Amino acid sequence: MTNKPVYPKASASGASFVAASPSFPALEEAVLDYWKKDDTFQASIDNRDAGENGANEFVFNDGPPFANGLPHYGHLLTGYVKDLVARYQTQRGHKVERRFGWDTHGLPAELEAMKQLGMTDKQQIIEMGIDNFNDAARASVLKYTKEWEEYVTRQARWVDFENDYKTLNVEYMESVIWAFKQLHDKGLTYEGFRVLPYCWKDETPLSNHELRMDDDVYKERQDPSVTVAFRITDDASLAKHPEVAADLAGVEALAWTTTPWTLPTNQALAAGPEISYVVVPGAGELEGRRFLLAADLLGEYAKDLGYGEAENPADAAHEAVLATYTGTQLEGVRYAPLWGYFTDAEKFGTEKAWQILVADYVTTTDGTGLVHQAPAYGEDDQKVCEGYGIPVILSIDEGAKFLDLFADSSLADGAPLAEIAGVQIFEANRTIINTLKVDGVLIREKSYVHSYPHCWRCRTPLVYRAITSWYVRVTDFKGRMSELNEDINWIPENVKHGQFGKWVENARDWSISRNRFWGSPIPVWVSDDPNYPRTDVYGSLAELEADFGCLPLNKDGEVDLHRPYIDELTRPNPDDPTGKSTMRRVEDVLDVWFDSGSMPFAQFHYPFDNKEWFEAHYPADFIVEYIGQTRGWFYTMHILATALFDRTAFENVIAHGIVLGSDGQKMSKSLRNYPDVSEVLDRDGSDAMRWFLMSSPILRGGNLIVTEQGIREGVRQVMLPLWNVYHFFALYTNAANGGAGYEAKLVTEAEHVMDRFILGKTRQLVAEVTEAMDAYDVSAACEALRTYTDALTNWYVRRSRERFFNEDTAAFDVLYTALVTFVKMAAPLLPLTTEEIYRGLTGERSVHLTDLPSPADFKDEAELLALMETTRAVASAGSALRKAHKLRVRQPLAALTVAVAGGKDLAGTFESIIADELNIKAVELLDAAEVAPADFGISQQLKVNARAAGPRLGKQVQVAIKASKSGDWRVTEDSTVVVGADNMTLEPGEYELETVVAETDGAAERAVSVLPGGGFLVLDTTLTDELRAEGTARDAVRAIQSERKDTGLNVADRIELTITAPAADLEAIKKHEELVAGETLAVAVTYLEGAEFSATVKKA
């Protein structure tokens, strides 16, 4: 009858033993199933007291994703961070609710619905019916909720799906319209007719911040650029300098544009006030004409103006200059419109159009120094023209097609642009250019490649277009936004005053209305008769019901604030004594970013519910999203928090980098440049993925290339070593006491130096992980855990194997303590693996229901740790020396000289460790301060890599090279290389340090290494016959141990051993028979002579 193993005490899979080689994905599935049955997640919330008025609650805002697509690596990354922070704070004793949310409104939802319905434009939506289309949008946004739940669960992320919030819920939307009304009541909203980025495919404006969220919003695009001649007239009615206007009559002003399609609505030219402009006669085919352009750009146009035959066209053009003017002198000079479509001043209000204006933004960087003004299609154009009383004239419809008026010959004689009527603007460019050529005013045409904005949702090239929109007056309080930004802890820190801070400093008013269908309504009703103007704004269902006598109800009789039901609420205009006008809602819906920016309060239906709780818990403790949200969700939350509450929306924020494909490019399904998420989870497991992402620089703002090798590295570095130690512990404790096992206990102090070391390292681990996680420095926490794993596995366990074999209960207790503490500290980062190990060690319900240990739980062993770290450094350097000189570690060597700071403090215990670790018979310890490397013929040479250092240092690289050769350099305590009298620093990769051993007697029998941070080793490499014999015996031990393992013997089994080897090797082994037998547990040894070494083992 066999004894039941002590460990594992519990296992999610029900295993009765700890497997030597686990399948982490299978293990994870078992843990996930255990959590589900045990309801561990809910227990982690319930077993934490919220405290008085919720003082012990930790609040994080879970940015809502869209559920109309499957999760990708970006979602996984953010989800892992959210989960680990919540788990960590729970272990810190806080109550952490984790309510999931869904972003459901806006263009993403509409585009998906249109795709599913086979639609291409808004008119099809109107024909279908807004109610039917919005039903389709509602269904599309929740299409993948089940798949999302499966992904989120598989990544071991604990969230509350049952009580999730959706931005389409009426409670959420009511909070959104409340926010709008609050802004309106504070005078922070207005309706304006302004130029905005406009998506002609989706037929809606965008906010300026939406153009800066993703790097690929701006893409290179090739467009035609044209330089056009505008003939100046003799009309001096608007001229500030009539004499200049008179002189310029008949001269043609040259203007350049990359948007030929805007020329039909040209209404002015802009000149820079301080720029010098010249009049130059045309030559060649242009002889008899005179042209006006900036003096600095005349040379650029010399050939176009007919001077191409001259030896030096630019000089020839400058010599021909007839007159020079400043931009200020040109103000008010009038010119003839290119075409006559908008010359009816009474109809179009163009009595002041077609004049030269003065604008500070005009430069001579490119073009002609005169800028074509089309106020309907340029933000600067509109502002400048507005100051001169020049109106905005739209020439295109919502789909960016030219209006039919261009075919109207009554507006322009002969309708010269009739062909562009109904044509999309980019397709009309060629027709417009050809017409300019026929009219003789096209001076130059070139192809122009430039960075051009595209719609962040449908990737269509945008246009800038004047449109009526509602705005938030962000410019009124952006200073306060900057002040409040100082209260936010940004990770990485540079985002505060960099990407986010600078964006806030330059904030513009926010366009919050969209000419769409599926979204929260703009709660504004206006009179339909301008003779009786009135505007009403509503911020609650109660206010709506009070004025309209009812609430908007959908087909199912439910209260619904969506279109078209909200549009159906109308009432007579109270300010109209005739009773004929009606109050109707403006048709626009709110920008989806207004929805998500309202999330902190709208998810709680504030202020209608949870008012006291929300006000006591705002701002949130933590949020996380990718860096692009500095112009998106982070930004809009900050706007609304400042305007509504005069507070920040969040106290701590991680703005992580972008996950890239294996080729360093943006992830692409078509390119298949990233491993499939499901395949990785099935093959390597979620913990491997979590560790890979969390330990990378991405949480410090860097980007990350996803590779299968990188994901598996976490398994190799941490997960497998951790499991191996767990397996090792279970193996030896279960075998103790004749197989009855040993029940280990937690300890905080120890006597053995190795035990003291690992407990001291454990104290250090707890302190470092706690400090890092409190500062949201997740990768630093990962590094602390990785470093500890190395110390535990490659030092403590390896050097303590004999004690475990001898059933040293102190070693069992210490290793048990180390493992339990480690899995508690690592639980947020490896939640599945640590759960299995913790339950296997303790039998308790869950590691995620435990409190984190405190450094104070362990004795401070700082002095011992310092000595042991020096010992490890010596052992590492010595091992590298052996490897470099091809001296296997089983081959004993006679002597090692160690010169380090405080070297004599290593005498005794640490000296013995060094000797044993490096297989050295005698170790000489010296204090580095008392000896010089030169005394041992050791020196270092610095070689500066000019090619690597040159780009950074410039000419100073020669100074560095000279100093390195003269010996004028040093290495500081932090291993920085400093050269020359000016203390110039060299960076890694810019130099090489080479250790040189002088040619002295015995130099060939020495191996020398300089230690990082100071000190050196001298290894005696002389091999005597006795040393060789012991090396042979130790090689035999290794081979025999391998045979034991292959035979399947238990670690404590005694054996009968037969060794076959050449005579010389047998003699060496016999000399050290006690060593061989003791190490291999052999009770009897038989020797046979043979050509090659072999060992046969049999259980005794």
Coordinates of C-alpha atoms in Angstrom, one line a residue, residues 143-487:
K143 CA -23.1 40.6 -32.6
Y144 CA -19.9 39.3 -31.0
T145 CA -20.7 39.7 -27.3
K146 CA -20.6 36.0 -26.7
E147 CA -17.3 35.7 -28.5
W148 CA -15.9 38.6 -26.4
E149 CA -17.0 37.0 -23.2
E150 CA -15.2 33.8 -24.3
Y151 CA -12.0 35.6 -25.1
V152 CA -12.1 37.7 -21.9
T153 CA -12.7 34.6 -19.8
R154 CA -10.0 32.6 -21.6
Q155 CA -7.5 35.3 -20.8
A156 CA -8.3 34.9 -17.2
R157 CA -9.8 38.3 -16.9
W158 CA -12.4 38.7 -14.2
V159 CA -15.2 41.1 -15.2
D160 CA -18.9 41.4 -14.4
F161 CA -20.8 40.8 -17.6
E162 CA -24.1 40.4 -15.9
N163 CA -24.3 44.0 -14.7
D164 CA -22.6 45.5 -17.8
Y165 CA -23.4 48.9 -19.1
K166 CA -24.1 49.8 -22.7
T167 CA -24.0 53.3 -24.1
L168 CA -27.3 52.5 -25.9
N169 CA -29.2 52.0 -22.7
V170 CA -31.7 54.8 -21.9
E171 CA -30.2 55.3 -18.4
Y172 CA -26.7 55.9 -19.9
M173 CA -28.1 58.2 -22.6
E174 CA -30.0 60.2 -20.0
S175 CA -26.8 61.0 -18.2
V176 CA -25.3 62.0 -21.5
I177 CA -28.0 64.5 -22.3
W178 CA -27.7 65.8 -18.7
A179 CA -24.0 66.5 -19.4
F180 CA -24.9 68.4 -22.6
K181 CA -27.4 70.5 -20.7
Q182 CA -24.9 71.3 -18.0
L183 CA -22.5 72.5 -20.5
H184 CA -25.1 74.5 -22.2
D185 CA -26.2 76.1 -19.0
K186 CA -22.6 77.1 -18.3
G187 CA -22.4 78.8 -21.7
L188 CA -20.0 76.2 -23.0
T189 CA -21.9 75.0 -26.0
Y190 CA -22.8 76.8 -29.2
E191 CA -23.9 76.2 -32.8
G192 CA -21.5 77.4 -35.5
F193 CA -21.0 77.2 -39.2
R194 CA -17.3 76.4 -39.5
V195 CA -14.9 74.4 -41.6
L196 CA -14.3 70.9 -40.2
P197 CA -12.6 67.7 -41.3
Y198 CA -15.4 66.0 -43.2
C199 CA -15.9 62.4 -44.4
W200 CA -17.8 62.6 -47.6
K201 CA -18.4 58.8 -47.7
D202 CA -20.0 58.8 -44.2
E203 CA -21.4 62.3 -44.8
T204 CA -20.5 63.6 -41.4
P205 CA -17.9 65.9 -39.9
L206 CA -15.2 64.8 -37.5
S207 CA -13.4 66.4 -34.6
N208 CA -9.8 67.6 -35.0
H209 CA -8.7 65.3 -32.3
E210 CA -10.0 62.3 -34.3
L211 CA -7.3 63.1 -37.0
R212 CA -4.5 62.6 -34.4
M213 CA -5.5 59.4 -32.7
D214 CA -3.8 56.9 -35.1
D215 CA -0.5 57.3 -36.9
D216 CA -2.1 55.9 -40.1
V217 CA -4.8 58.6 -40.3
Y218 CA -2.4 60.6 -42.3
K219 CA -1.2 58.8 -45.4
E220 CA 0.8 59.8 -48.4
R221 CA -1.4 60.8 -51.3
Q222 CA -0.6 62.1 -54.7
D223 CA -2.7 65.0 -55.9
P224 CA -2.4 67.5 -58.8
S225 CA -1.1 70.9 -57.8
V226 CA -1.7 73.9 -60.0
T227 CA -0.5 77.5 -60.2
V228 CA -3.2 79.8 -61.6
A229 CA -3.2 83.4 -62.8
F230 CA -5.9 85.8 -61.5
R231 CA -6.2 89.0 -63.6
I232 CA -6.2 92.2 -61.4
T233 CA -9.0 94.7 -62.4
D234 CA -9.0 98.5 -62.2
D235 CA -11.6 98.4 -59.4
A236 CA -9.9 100.2 -56.5
S237 CA -13.0 100.5 -54.3
L238 CA -11.6 98.2 -51.6
A239 CA -7.9 99.0 -52.0
K240 CA -6.1 100.3 -49.0
H241 CA -3.6 101.8 -51.4
P242 CA -5.6 102.9 -54.5
E243 CA -2.4 104.0 -56.3
V244 CA -1.0 100.4 -56.0
A245 CA -4.3 99.1 -57.3
A246 CA -4.1 101.4 -60.3
D247 CA -0.5 100.3 -61.0
L248 CA -1.4 96.7 -60.9
A249 CA -4.5 96.8 -63.2
G250 CA -4.0 94.1 -65.8
V251 CA -1.3 92.3 -63.8
E252 CA -2.0 88.6 -63.1
A253 CA -1.6 87.4 -59.5
L254 CA -0.2 83.8 -59.2
A255 CA -1.6 81.5 -56.6
W256 CA -0.8 77.8 -56.0
T257 CA -3.1 75.1 -54.7
T258 CA -3.1 71.3 -54.2
T259 CA -7.0 71.2 -54.3
P260 CA -8.0 72.3 -57.8
W261 CA -11.5 71.3 -57.0
T262 CA -11.8 74.3 -54.6
L263 CA -11.0 76.8 -57.4
P264 CA -14.6 77.2 -58.6
T265 CA -15.3 78.8 -55.2
N266 CA -12.2 80.9 -55.0
Q267 CA -13.2 84.2 -53.3
A268 CA -9.9 85.8 -52.3
L269 CA -6.1 85.6 -52.4
A270 CA -4.1 86.0 -49.2
A271 CA -0.7 87.8 -49.0
G272 CA 1.7 87.9 -46.1
P273 CA 2.0 91.4 -44.7
E274 CA 5.8 91.5 -44.5
I275 CA 6.5 89.5 -47.6
S276 CA 8.0 91.3 -50.7
Y277 CA 6.1 90.8 -53.9
V278 CA 7.3 91.6 -57.4
V279 CA 5.8 92.3 -60.8
V280 CA 7.7 90.6 -63.6
P281 CA 6.9 90.5 -67.3
G282 CA 6.3 87.2 -69.0
A283 CA 8.7 86.0 -71.6
G284 CA 8.5 83.7 -74.6
E285 CA 5.0 82.5 -75.1
L286 CA 3.9 84.6 -72.1
E287 CA 5.3 87.8 -73.5
G288 CA 3.0 90.8 -73.1
R289 CA 1.6 89.6 -69.7
R290 CA 2.7 90.6 -66.3
F291 CA 2.7 88.5 -63.2
L292 CA 2.6 89.1 -59.4
L293 CA 4.3 86.7 -56.9
A294 CA 6.6 86.6 -53.9
A295 CA 10.1 87.8 -54.7
D296 CA 11.6 84.8 -52.8
L297 CA 9.8 82.4 -55.1
L298 CA 10.4 84.1 -58.4
G299 CA 13.4 81.9 -59.2
E300 CA 11.2 78.8 -58.7
Y301 CA 8.8 80.1 -61.4
A302 CA 11.4 81.6 -63.8
K303 CA 11.0 78.8 -66.4
D304 CA 7.2 78.8 -66.1
L305 CA 7.2 82.5 -66.9
G306 CA 9.2 82.1 -70.0
Y307 CA 12.8 82.5 -68.9
G308 CA 13.8 78.9 -69.5
E309 CA 16.0 79.8 -72.5
A310 CA 18.2 82.1 -70.4
E311 CA 21.6 80.9 -69.2
N312 CA 20.4 81.4 -65.6
P313 CA 16.6 81.6 -65.7
A314 CA 16.3 82.8 -62.0
D315 CA 18.7 85.7 -62.5
A316 CA 17.1 86.7 -65.8
A317 CA 13.7 86.8 -64.1
H318 CA 15.0 88.9 -61.2
E319 CA 16.7 91.3 -63.6
A320 CA 13.3 91.8 -65.4
V321 CA 11.4 92.8 -62.2
L322 CA 9.2 95.9 -62.9
A323 CA 8.0 96.8 -59.4
T324 CA 8.1 95.6 -55.8
Y325 CA 5.4 95.8 -53.1
T326 CA 4.9 94.5 -49.6
G327 CA 1.9 92.4 -48.8
T328 CA 0.4 95.2 -46.8
Q329 CA 0.3 97.4 -49.9
L330 CA -1.6 94.8 -51.8
E331 CA -4.5 94.7 -49.4
G332 CA -7.9 95.3 -51.1
V333 CA -6.6 95.0 -54.7
R334 CA -9.3 93.3 -56.7
Y335 CA -9.2 90.7 -59.4
A336 CA -11.6 89.1 -61.7
P337 CA -13.1 85.7 -60.7
L338 CA -12.0 82.7 -62.7
W339 CA -15.6 81.9 -63.6
G340 CA -18.8 83.9 -63.1
Y341 CA -21.0 81.4 -61.1
F342 CA -21.1 83.5 -57.9
T343 CA -20.9 87.1 -59.1
D344 CA -24.5 87.9 -58.3
A345 CA -23.7 89.8 -55.1
E346 CA -27.4 90.1 -54.1
K347 CA -27.9 86.4 -54.3
F348 CA -24.6 85.2 -52.9
G349 CA -23.4 88.1 -50.8
T350 CA -20.1 88.4 -52.8
E351 CA -19.8 92.1 -53.0
K352 CA -16.5 92.1 -51.2
A353 CA -15.1 88.9 -52.8
W354 CA -12.2 88.6 -55.2
Q355 CA -9.7 90.8 -53.4
I356 CA -6.3 90.4 -52.0
L357 CA -6.3 90.0 -48.2
V358 CA -3.6 90.1 -45.7
A359 CA -3.0 87.0 -43.4
D360 CA -0.2 86.3 -41.0
Y361 CA -0.1 82.6 -41.8
V362 CA 1.1 83.1 -45.4
T363 CA 4.7 82.1 -45.9
T364 CA 7.1 81.6 -48.8
T365 CA 7.9 78.0 -47.9
D366 CA 6.2 76.8 -51.1
G367 CA 3.8 78.0 -53.7
T368 CA 3.9 81.6 -54.9
G369 CA 3.4 83.6 -51.7
L370 CA -0.2 84.3 -52.6
V371 CA -2.7 81.8 -51.1
H372 CA -5.9 80.8 -52.9
Q373 CA -8.9 81.4 -50.5
A374 CA -12.0 79.2 -50.6
P375 CA -13.7 79.9 -47.2
A376 CA -16.0 76.9 -47.5
Y377 CA -13.0 74.5 -47.6
G378 CA -10.3 75.9 -45.4
E379 CA -10.3 76.6 -41.7
D380 CA -7.8 79.5 -42.1
D381 CA -9.5 80.6 -45.3
Q382 CA -12.9 80.9 -43.5
K383 CA -11.4 82.9 -40.5
V384 CA -9.5 85.3 -42.7
C385 CA -12.4 85.9 -45.2
E386 CA -14.9 86.3 -42.4
G387 CA -12.9 89.3 -41.2
Y388 CA -13.3 90.9 -44.6
G389 CA -17.0 90.3 -44.9
I390 CA -16.6 87.5 -47.5
P391 CA -19.2 84.8 -47.3
V392 CA -18.9 81.0 -47.3
I393 CA -20.2 79.5 -50.5
L394 CA -20.7 75.7 -50.7
S395 CA -20.2 74.2 -54.1
I396 CA -20.6 70.5 -53.2
D397 CA -23.2 68.3 -51.6
E398 CA -22.9 66.0 -48.6
G399 CA -21.3 63.3 -50.7
A400 CA -18.7 65.7 -52.0
K401 CA -20.3 65.9 -55.5
F402 CA -20.5 69.2 -57.3
L403 CA -23.9 70.9 -57.2
D404 CA -26.1 71.0 -60.3
L405 CA -25.7 74.9 -60.5
F406 CA -22.5 74.4 -62.4
A407 CA -24.6 73.3 -65.4
D408 CA -26.7 76.5 -65.1
S409 CA -25.7 78.8 -67.9
S410 CA -27.7 81.6 -66.4
L411 CA -25.1 81.8 -63.6
A412 CA -22.0 81.7 -65.8
D413 CA -22.0 82.5 -69.4
G414 CA -21.8 79.2 -71.3
A415 CA -21.5 77.2 -68.0
P416 CA -17.8 76.5 -68.5
L417 CA -17.8 73.9 -65.8
A418 CA -21.0 72.1 -66.7
E419 CA -19.1 68.7 -66.9
I420 CA -18.4 68.8 -63.1
A421 CA -22.0 69.0 -62.0
G422 CA -22.8 65.8 -60.0
V423 CA -19.2 64.6 -60.2
Q424 CA -17.2 63.7 -57.1
I425 CA -14.6 66.4 -56.3
F426 CA -11.4 64.3 -56.8
E427 CA -12.7 63.0 -60.1
A428 CA -13.5 66.5 -61.2
N429 CA -10.0 67.8 -60.8
R430 CA -9.0 66.9 -64.3
T431 CA -11.9 68.7 -65.9
I432 CA -11.2 71.8 -63.9
I433 CA -7.5 71.8 -64.8
N434 CA -8.3 71.3 -68.5
T435 CA -10.7 74.3 -68.3
L436 CA -8.0 76.4 -66.7
K437 CA -5.7 75.4 -69.5
V438 CA -8.2 76.3 -72.2
D439 CA -8.8 79.7 -70.5
G440 CA -5.1 80.4 -70.6
V441 CA -4.7 80.9 -66.8
L442 CA -2.9 77.6 -66.0
I443 CA 0.8 78.5 -65.4
R444 CA 2.0 75.3 -63.9
E445 CA 0.7 71.8 -63.2
K446 CA 2.6 69.2 -61.2
S447 CA 2.0 66.0 -59.3
Y448 CA 2.3 66.6 -55.5
V449 CA 2.8 63.9 -52.9
H450 CA 1.8 65.0 -49.4
S451 CA 0.6 63.6 -46.1
Y452 CA -3.2 63.7 -46.2
P453 CA -5.8 63.0 -43.6
H454 CA -8.2 60.0 -43.9
C455 CA -11.3 59.0 -42.0
W456 CA -10.2 57.0 -39.0
R457 CA -13.1 54.6 -39.5
C458 CA -13.6 54.1 -43.2
R459 CA -10.2 55.3 -44.4
T460 CA -11.6 57.6 -47.0
P461 CA -9.6 60.7 -47.9
L462 CA -11.2 63.6 -46.0
V463 CA -12.0 67.0 -47.2
Y464 CA -12.3 70.2 -45.1
R465 CA -15.8 71.6 -45.5
A466 CA -17.9 74.3 -43.8
I467 CA -20.8 72.7 -42.0
T468 CA -23.2 73.6 -39.2
S469 CA -22.2 71.9 -36.0
W470 CA -22.6 72.1 -32.3
Y471 CA -19.4 72.8 -30.3
V472 CA -18.1 72.6 -26.8
R473 CA -16.1 75.8 -26.0
V474 CA -12.9 73.9 -25.0
T475 CA -10.8 77.0 -25.6
D476 CA -12.6 78.7 -22.7
F477 CA -11.3 76.3 -20.1
K478 CA -8.2 74.6 -21.7
G479 CA -6.0 76.5 -19.2
R480 CA -7.9 74.8 -16.4
M481 CA -7.5 71.5 -18.2
S482 CA -3.7 72.0 -18.2
E483 CA -3.8 72.8 -14.5
L484 CA -5.7 69.7 -13.7
N485 CA -3.4 67.6 -15.8
E486 CA -0.7 68.3 -13.2
D487 CA -2.7 66.2 -10.8

